[in-house]
XYZ file of C-alpha atoms in Angstrom:
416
model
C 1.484 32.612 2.144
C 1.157 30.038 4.785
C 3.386 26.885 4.556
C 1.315 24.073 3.358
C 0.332 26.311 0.278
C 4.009 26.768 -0.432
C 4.141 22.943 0.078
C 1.786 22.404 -2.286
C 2.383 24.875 -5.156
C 5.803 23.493 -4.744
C 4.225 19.957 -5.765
C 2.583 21.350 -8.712
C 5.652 23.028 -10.013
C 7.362 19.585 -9.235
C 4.362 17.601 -11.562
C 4.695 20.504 -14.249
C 8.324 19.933 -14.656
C 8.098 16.278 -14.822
C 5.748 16.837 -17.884
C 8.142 19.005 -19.886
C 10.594 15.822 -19.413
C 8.690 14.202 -22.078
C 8.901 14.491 -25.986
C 5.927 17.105 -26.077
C 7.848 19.391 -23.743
C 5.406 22.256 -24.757
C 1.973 20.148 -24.480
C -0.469 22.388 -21.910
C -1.597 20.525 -19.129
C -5.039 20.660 -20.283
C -4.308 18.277 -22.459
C -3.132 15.678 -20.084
C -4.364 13.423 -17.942
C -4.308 14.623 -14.136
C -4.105 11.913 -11.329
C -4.672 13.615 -7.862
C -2.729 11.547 -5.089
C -2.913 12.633 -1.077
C -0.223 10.298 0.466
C 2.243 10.009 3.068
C 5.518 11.663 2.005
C 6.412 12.531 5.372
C 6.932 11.514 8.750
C 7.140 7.873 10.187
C 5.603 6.286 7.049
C 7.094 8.032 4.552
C 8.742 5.431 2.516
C 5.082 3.978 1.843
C 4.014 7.281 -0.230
C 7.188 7.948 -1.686
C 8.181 4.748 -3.069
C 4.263 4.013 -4.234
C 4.574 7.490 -5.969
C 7.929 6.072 -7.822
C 6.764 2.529 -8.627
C 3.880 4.459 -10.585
C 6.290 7.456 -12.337
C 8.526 4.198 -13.433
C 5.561 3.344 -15.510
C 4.235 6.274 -16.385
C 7.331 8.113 -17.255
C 8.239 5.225 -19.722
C 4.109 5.580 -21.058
C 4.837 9.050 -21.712
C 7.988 9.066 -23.725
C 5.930 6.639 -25.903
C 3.490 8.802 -26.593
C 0.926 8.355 -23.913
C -2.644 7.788 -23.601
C -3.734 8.966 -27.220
C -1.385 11.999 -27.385
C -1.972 12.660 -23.666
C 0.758 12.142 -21.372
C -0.156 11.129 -17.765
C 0.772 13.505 -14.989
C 0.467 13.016 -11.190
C -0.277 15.724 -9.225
C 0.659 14.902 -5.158
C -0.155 16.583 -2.121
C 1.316 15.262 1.281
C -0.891 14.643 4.524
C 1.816 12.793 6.316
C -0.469 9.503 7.271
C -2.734 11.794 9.103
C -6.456 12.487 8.335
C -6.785 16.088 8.716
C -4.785 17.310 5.673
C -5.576 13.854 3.414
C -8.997 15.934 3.600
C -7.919 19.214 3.177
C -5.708 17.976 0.144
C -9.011 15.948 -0.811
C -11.513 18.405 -1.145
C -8.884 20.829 -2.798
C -8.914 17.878 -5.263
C -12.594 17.820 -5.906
C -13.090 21.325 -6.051
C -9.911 21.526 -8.419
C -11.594 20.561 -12.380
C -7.824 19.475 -13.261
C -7.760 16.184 -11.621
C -9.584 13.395 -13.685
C -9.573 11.358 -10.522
C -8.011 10.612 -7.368
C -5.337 7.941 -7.313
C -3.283 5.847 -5.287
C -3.957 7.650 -1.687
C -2.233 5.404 1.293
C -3.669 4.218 4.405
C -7.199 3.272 5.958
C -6.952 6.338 8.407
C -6.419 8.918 5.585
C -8.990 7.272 2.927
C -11.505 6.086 5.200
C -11.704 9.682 6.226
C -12.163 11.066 2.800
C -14.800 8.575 1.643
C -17.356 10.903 3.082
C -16.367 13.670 0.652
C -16.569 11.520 -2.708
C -20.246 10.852 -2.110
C -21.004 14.259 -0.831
C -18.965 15.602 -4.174
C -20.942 12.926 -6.304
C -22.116 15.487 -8.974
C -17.820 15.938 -9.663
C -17.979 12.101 -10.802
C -14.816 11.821 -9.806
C -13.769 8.334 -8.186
C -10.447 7.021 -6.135
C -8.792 4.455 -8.281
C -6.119 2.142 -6.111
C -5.771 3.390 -2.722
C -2.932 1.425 -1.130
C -5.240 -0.301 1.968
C -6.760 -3.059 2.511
C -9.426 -1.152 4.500
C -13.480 -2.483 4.057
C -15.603 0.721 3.962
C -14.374 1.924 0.659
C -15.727 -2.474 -0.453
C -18.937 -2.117 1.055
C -22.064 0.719 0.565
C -22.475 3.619 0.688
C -19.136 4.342 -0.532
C -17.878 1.265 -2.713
C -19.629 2.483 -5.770
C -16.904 5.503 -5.835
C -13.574 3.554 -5.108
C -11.776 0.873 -7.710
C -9.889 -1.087 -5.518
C -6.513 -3.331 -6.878
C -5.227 -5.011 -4.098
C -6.942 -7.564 -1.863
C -8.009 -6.479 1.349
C -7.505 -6.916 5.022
C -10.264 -9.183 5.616
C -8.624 -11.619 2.598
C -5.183 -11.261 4.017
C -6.151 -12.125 7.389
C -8.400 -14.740 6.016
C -5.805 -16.847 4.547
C -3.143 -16.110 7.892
C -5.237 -17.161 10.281
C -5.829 -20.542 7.821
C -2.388 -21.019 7.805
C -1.895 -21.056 11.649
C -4.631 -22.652 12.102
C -3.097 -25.673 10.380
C 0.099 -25.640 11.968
C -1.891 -26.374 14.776
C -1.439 -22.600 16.449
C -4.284 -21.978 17.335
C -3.473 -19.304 20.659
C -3.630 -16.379 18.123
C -2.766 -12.698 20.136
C -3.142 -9.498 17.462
C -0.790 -5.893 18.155
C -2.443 -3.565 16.517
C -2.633 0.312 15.877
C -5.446 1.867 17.457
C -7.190 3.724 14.058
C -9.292 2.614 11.504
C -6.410 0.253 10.411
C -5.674 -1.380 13.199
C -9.271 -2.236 13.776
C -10.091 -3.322 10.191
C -6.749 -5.944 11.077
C -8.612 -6.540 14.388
C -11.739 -7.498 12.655
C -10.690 -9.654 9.949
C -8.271 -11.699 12.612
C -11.722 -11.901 14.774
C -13.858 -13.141 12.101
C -11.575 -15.615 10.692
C -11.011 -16.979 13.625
C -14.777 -17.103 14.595
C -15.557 -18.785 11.701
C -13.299 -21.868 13.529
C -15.050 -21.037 16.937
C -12.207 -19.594 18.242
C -10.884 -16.327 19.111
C -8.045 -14.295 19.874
C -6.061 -14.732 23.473
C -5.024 -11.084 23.384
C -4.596 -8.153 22.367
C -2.214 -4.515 22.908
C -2.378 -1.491 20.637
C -0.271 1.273 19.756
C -1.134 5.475 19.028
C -0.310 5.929 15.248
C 3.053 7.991 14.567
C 5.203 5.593 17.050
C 8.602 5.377 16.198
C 11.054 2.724 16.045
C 13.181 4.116 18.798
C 10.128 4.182 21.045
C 9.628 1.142 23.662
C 6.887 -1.725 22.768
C 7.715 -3.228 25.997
C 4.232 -2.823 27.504
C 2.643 -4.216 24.188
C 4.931 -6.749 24.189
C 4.112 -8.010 28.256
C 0.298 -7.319 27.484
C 1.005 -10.182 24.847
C 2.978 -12.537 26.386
C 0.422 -12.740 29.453
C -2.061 -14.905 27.133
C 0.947 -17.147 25.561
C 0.372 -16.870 21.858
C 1.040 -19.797 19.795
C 1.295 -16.806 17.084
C 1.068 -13.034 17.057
C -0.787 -11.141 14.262
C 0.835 -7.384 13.767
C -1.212 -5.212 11.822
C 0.689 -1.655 11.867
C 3.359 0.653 10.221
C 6.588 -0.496 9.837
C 8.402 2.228 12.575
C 5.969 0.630 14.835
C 5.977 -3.300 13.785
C 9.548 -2.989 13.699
C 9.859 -2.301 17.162
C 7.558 -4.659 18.999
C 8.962 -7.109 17.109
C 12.779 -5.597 18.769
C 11.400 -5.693 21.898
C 9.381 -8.933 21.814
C 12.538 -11.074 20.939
C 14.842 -9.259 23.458
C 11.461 -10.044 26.024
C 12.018 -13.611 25.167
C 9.152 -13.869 22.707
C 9.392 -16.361 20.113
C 6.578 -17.384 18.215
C 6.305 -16.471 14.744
C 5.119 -12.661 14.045
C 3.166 -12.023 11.063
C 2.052 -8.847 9.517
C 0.189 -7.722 6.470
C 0.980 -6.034 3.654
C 0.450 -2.201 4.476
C 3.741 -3.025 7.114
C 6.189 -2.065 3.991
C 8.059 -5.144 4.590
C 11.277 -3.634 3.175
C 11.823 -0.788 5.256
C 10.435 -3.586 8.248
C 13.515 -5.334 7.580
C 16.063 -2.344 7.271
C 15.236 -1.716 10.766
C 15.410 -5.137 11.988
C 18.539 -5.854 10.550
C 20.092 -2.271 11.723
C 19.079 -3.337 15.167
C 20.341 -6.562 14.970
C 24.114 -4.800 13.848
C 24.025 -3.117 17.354
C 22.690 -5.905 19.528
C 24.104 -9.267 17.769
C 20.385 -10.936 17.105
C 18.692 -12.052 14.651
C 15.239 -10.119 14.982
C 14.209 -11.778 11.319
C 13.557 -15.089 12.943
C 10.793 -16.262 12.570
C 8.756 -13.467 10.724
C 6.281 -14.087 8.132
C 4.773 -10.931 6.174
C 1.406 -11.179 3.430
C 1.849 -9.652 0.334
C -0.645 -8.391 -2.264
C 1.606 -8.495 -5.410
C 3.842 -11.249 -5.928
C 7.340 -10.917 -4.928
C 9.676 -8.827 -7.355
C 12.285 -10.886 -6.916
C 9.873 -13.424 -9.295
C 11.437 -13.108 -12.827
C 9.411 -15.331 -14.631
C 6.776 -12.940 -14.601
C 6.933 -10.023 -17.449
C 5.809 -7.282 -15.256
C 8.740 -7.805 -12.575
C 10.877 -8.046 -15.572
C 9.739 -4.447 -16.581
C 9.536 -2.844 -13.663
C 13.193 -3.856 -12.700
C 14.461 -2.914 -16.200
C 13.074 0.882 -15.799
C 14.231 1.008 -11.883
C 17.572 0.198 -12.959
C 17.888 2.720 -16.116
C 15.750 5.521 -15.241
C 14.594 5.442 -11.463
C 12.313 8.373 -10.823
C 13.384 11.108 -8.171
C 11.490 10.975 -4.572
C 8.867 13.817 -4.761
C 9.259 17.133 -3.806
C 7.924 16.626 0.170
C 10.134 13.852 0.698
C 13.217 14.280 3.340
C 17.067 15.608 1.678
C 17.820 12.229 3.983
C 15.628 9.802 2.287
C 17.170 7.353 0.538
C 14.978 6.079 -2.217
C 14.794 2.211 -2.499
C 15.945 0.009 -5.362
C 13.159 -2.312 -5.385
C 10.276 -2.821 -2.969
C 6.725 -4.449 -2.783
C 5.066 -0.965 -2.261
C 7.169 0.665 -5.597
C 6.032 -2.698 -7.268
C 2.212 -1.910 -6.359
C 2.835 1.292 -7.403
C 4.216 0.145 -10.397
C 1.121 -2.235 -11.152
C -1.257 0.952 -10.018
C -0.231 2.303 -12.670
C -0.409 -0.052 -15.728
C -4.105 -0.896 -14.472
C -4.798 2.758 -14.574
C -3.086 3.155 -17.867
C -5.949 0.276 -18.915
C -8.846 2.099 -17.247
C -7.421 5.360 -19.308
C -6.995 3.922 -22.482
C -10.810 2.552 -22.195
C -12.120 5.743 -21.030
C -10.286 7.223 -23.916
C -11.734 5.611 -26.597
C -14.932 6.565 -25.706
C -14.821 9.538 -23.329
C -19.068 9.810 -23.118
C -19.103 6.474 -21.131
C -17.484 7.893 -18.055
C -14.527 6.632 -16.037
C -16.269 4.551 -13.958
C -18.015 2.481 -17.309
C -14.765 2.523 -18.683
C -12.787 0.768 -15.678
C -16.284 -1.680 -15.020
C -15.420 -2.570 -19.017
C -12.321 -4.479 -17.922
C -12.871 -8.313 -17.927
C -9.623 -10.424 -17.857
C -6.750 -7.596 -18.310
C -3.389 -9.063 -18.963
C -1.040 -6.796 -16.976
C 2.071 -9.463 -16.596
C 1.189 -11.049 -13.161
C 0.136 -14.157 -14.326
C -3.237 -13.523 -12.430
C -5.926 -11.608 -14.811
C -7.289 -8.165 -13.462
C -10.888 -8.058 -13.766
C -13.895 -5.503 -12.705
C -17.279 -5.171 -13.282
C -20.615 -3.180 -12.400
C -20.515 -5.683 -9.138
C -16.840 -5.925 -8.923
C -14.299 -2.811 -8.038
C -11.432 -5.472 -6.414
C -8.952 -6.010 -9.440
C -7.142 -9.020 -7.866
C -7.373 -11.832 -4.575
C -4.064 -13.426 -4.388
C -2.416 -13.290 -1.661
C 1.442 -14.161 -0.638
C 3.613 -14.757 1.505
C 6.986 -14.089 2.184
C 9.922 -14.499 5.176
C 13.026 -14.048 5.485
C 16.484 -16.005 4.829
C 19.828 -14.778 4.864
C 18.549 -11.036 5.318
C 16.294 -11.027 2.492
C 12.537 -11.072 2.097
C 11.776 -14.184 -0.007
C 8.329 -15.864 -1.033
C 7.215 -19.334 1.291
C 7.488 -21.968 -0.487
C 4.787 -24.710 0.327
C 7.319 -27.403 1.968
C 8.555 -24.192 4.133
C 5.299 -24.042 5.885
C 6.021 -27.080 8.131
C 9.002 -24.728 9.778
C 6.474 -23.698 11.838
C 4.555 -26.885 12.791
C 3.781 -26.889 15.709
């Protein structure tokens, strides 16, 4: 038996033991709703699968124990492709051909889903959609493949939309992009491009990275590529090994000007870095960093999902998966396990619908949701023309070592 089927047998065993945790420690799986999720456990982005994959057992774990969807407890079954697009499509079609899985579910990165899109059209007869991947990526927004993917988070384009505005009215208008040279990267590329365009500007320049770089690798030729145009502003869309170390080398290059990257960075493990770097070299590589989010900060308790979501990470925080490193240390709280989190109370919506009526389908069922409270203080809401939940975006920085939102007055920091 090769290794990636002891890998993944070993992941079913791990899903099949979390569902005897619950009260109905002899319900069959049968009877249970399957979730099939391809992510990044290992390798340079790790932390982005595994603490995704937590955020949503918080939820689900505390769903189950109250009984579940009807009777049915809800049950992720993971597979790990590493952040690479080979095995997200071997794990993929092993997915579709499997009659287990109900549906695909929170896969991570534009690389890996952007890859698999492809096989949910070709595997239409299955009916069986991707609910939530964690990118901001267009193709799985626009036809052919949009009809098959329910979408929660904002994407790229949005994110880049309302950056760009933002520098654009602190009057820096010399925007350069760093970006990783994959489907991600350019999806950054082309939402920087067309939001500046629609100002009749455009970028001053550019430098890219191969995907996998790690944060002990050297960003100094990025870094001089991007300080030859002299950026009023530098837009980083990457991972967070990656991000984290251009950002190293730019300040130790003598580069200055605010960095900002979106939300598929992983902002907390961005700043674990940072700060770990800083320890050895005495500087502050947080200055002047800006980061978008797509959920609001969990450091916001006024609102009741942030409430709930802390009170289960504190009491009952679910184990990293099976894949993940004996060395990983699992996070208390992050943005990503927050997504994850709300991934999984929007799913527990689209499964309660589909449950009540089974003969509509999954996809009717999620299109039925019109204004679904799920403690955000912004509604989620799809439709036969709408598979984008939510459109808010954030922002956040960083004071005293710790990511916090921008407040409006902050802004003017950077005035330039």
């Amino acid at each position: 038996m090769n290794r990636a089927r002891v890998r993944r047998l070993a992941a079913v065993v791990f899903a099949l033991a979390l569902l005897c945790a619950v009260p109905w420690a002899g319900a069959q799986e049968e009877k249970a709703y399957i979730l099939g999720m391809s992510a990044a456990f290992t390798g340079p982005s790790d932390g982005l699968g595994v603490e995704l994959y937590r955020g949503s057992m918080a939820y689900f774990n505390r769903l189950n124990e109250k009984g579940g969807i009807n009777g049915k407890p809800v049950v992720i079954r993971i597979l790990d492709d590493g952040y690479q697009p080979g095995p997200a499509i071997d794990n993929t079609i092993e997915f579709l051909r499997d009659e287990d899985p109900l549906c695909l579910y929170s896969y991570v990165g534009t690389p890996t889903v952007t890859r698999i899109l492809p096989l949910l059209k070709g595997y239409a007869g299955r009916r069986k959609l991707l609910f939530f991947p964690f990118t901001g990526a267009e193709p799985q927004r626009e036809p052919p493949y949009d009809e098959f993917v329910f979408n929660l988070r904002p994407s790229y384009r949005q994110e880049l939309h309302v950056l760009v505005d933002r520098f654009l009215k602190l009057n820096r208008k010399r925007l350069a992009v760093f970006y990783q040279a994959d489907a991600y990267g350019r999806s950054g590329w082309d939402g920087a491009h067309r939001a500046l365009a629609a100002k009749g500007l455009s970028l001053v320049g550019e430098a890219t990275y191969l995907r996998g770089a790690k944060f002990d690798g050297s960003m100094r030729p990025q870094v001089e590529i991007i300080m030859r145009s002299k950026p009023d502003a530098v837009l980083s869309i990457g991972s967070y090994a990656a991000c984290a170390a251009f950002i190293r080398d730019a300040r130790d290059m003598g580069l200055d000007v605010p960095i900002a990257n979106v939300s598929f960075v992983g902002s907390t493990w961005l700043l674990g870095l940072l700060n770990t770097a800083g320890l050895s070299s005495g500087r502050d590589y947080t200055a002047n960093l800006i980061n978008t989010q797509v959920v609001p900060s969990y450091e916001d308790l006024s609102l009741p999902a942030v409430r709930e979501y802390r009170e289960l990470m504190d009491c009952c925080p679910p184990p990293p998966p099976s894949y993940a490193a004996k060395a990983y240390v699992p996070l208390h709280y992050s943005f990503t396990g927050f997504e994850g989190f709300l991934n999984a109370k929007a799913m527990a919506r689209v499964l309660e619908a589909y449950d009540e009526n089974p003969g509509l389908g999954l996809k009717a069922a999620a299109e039925s949701l019109r204004r679904v409270d799920i403690g955000i203080d912004v509604p989620l809401h799809f439709g036969p023309d709408r598979h984008q939940g939510l459109d808010r975006v954030y922002f956040t920085t960083v004071s005293d070592g710790k990511i916090v939102p921008i407040d409006e007055g902050q802004w003017q920091e950077w005035q330039q």
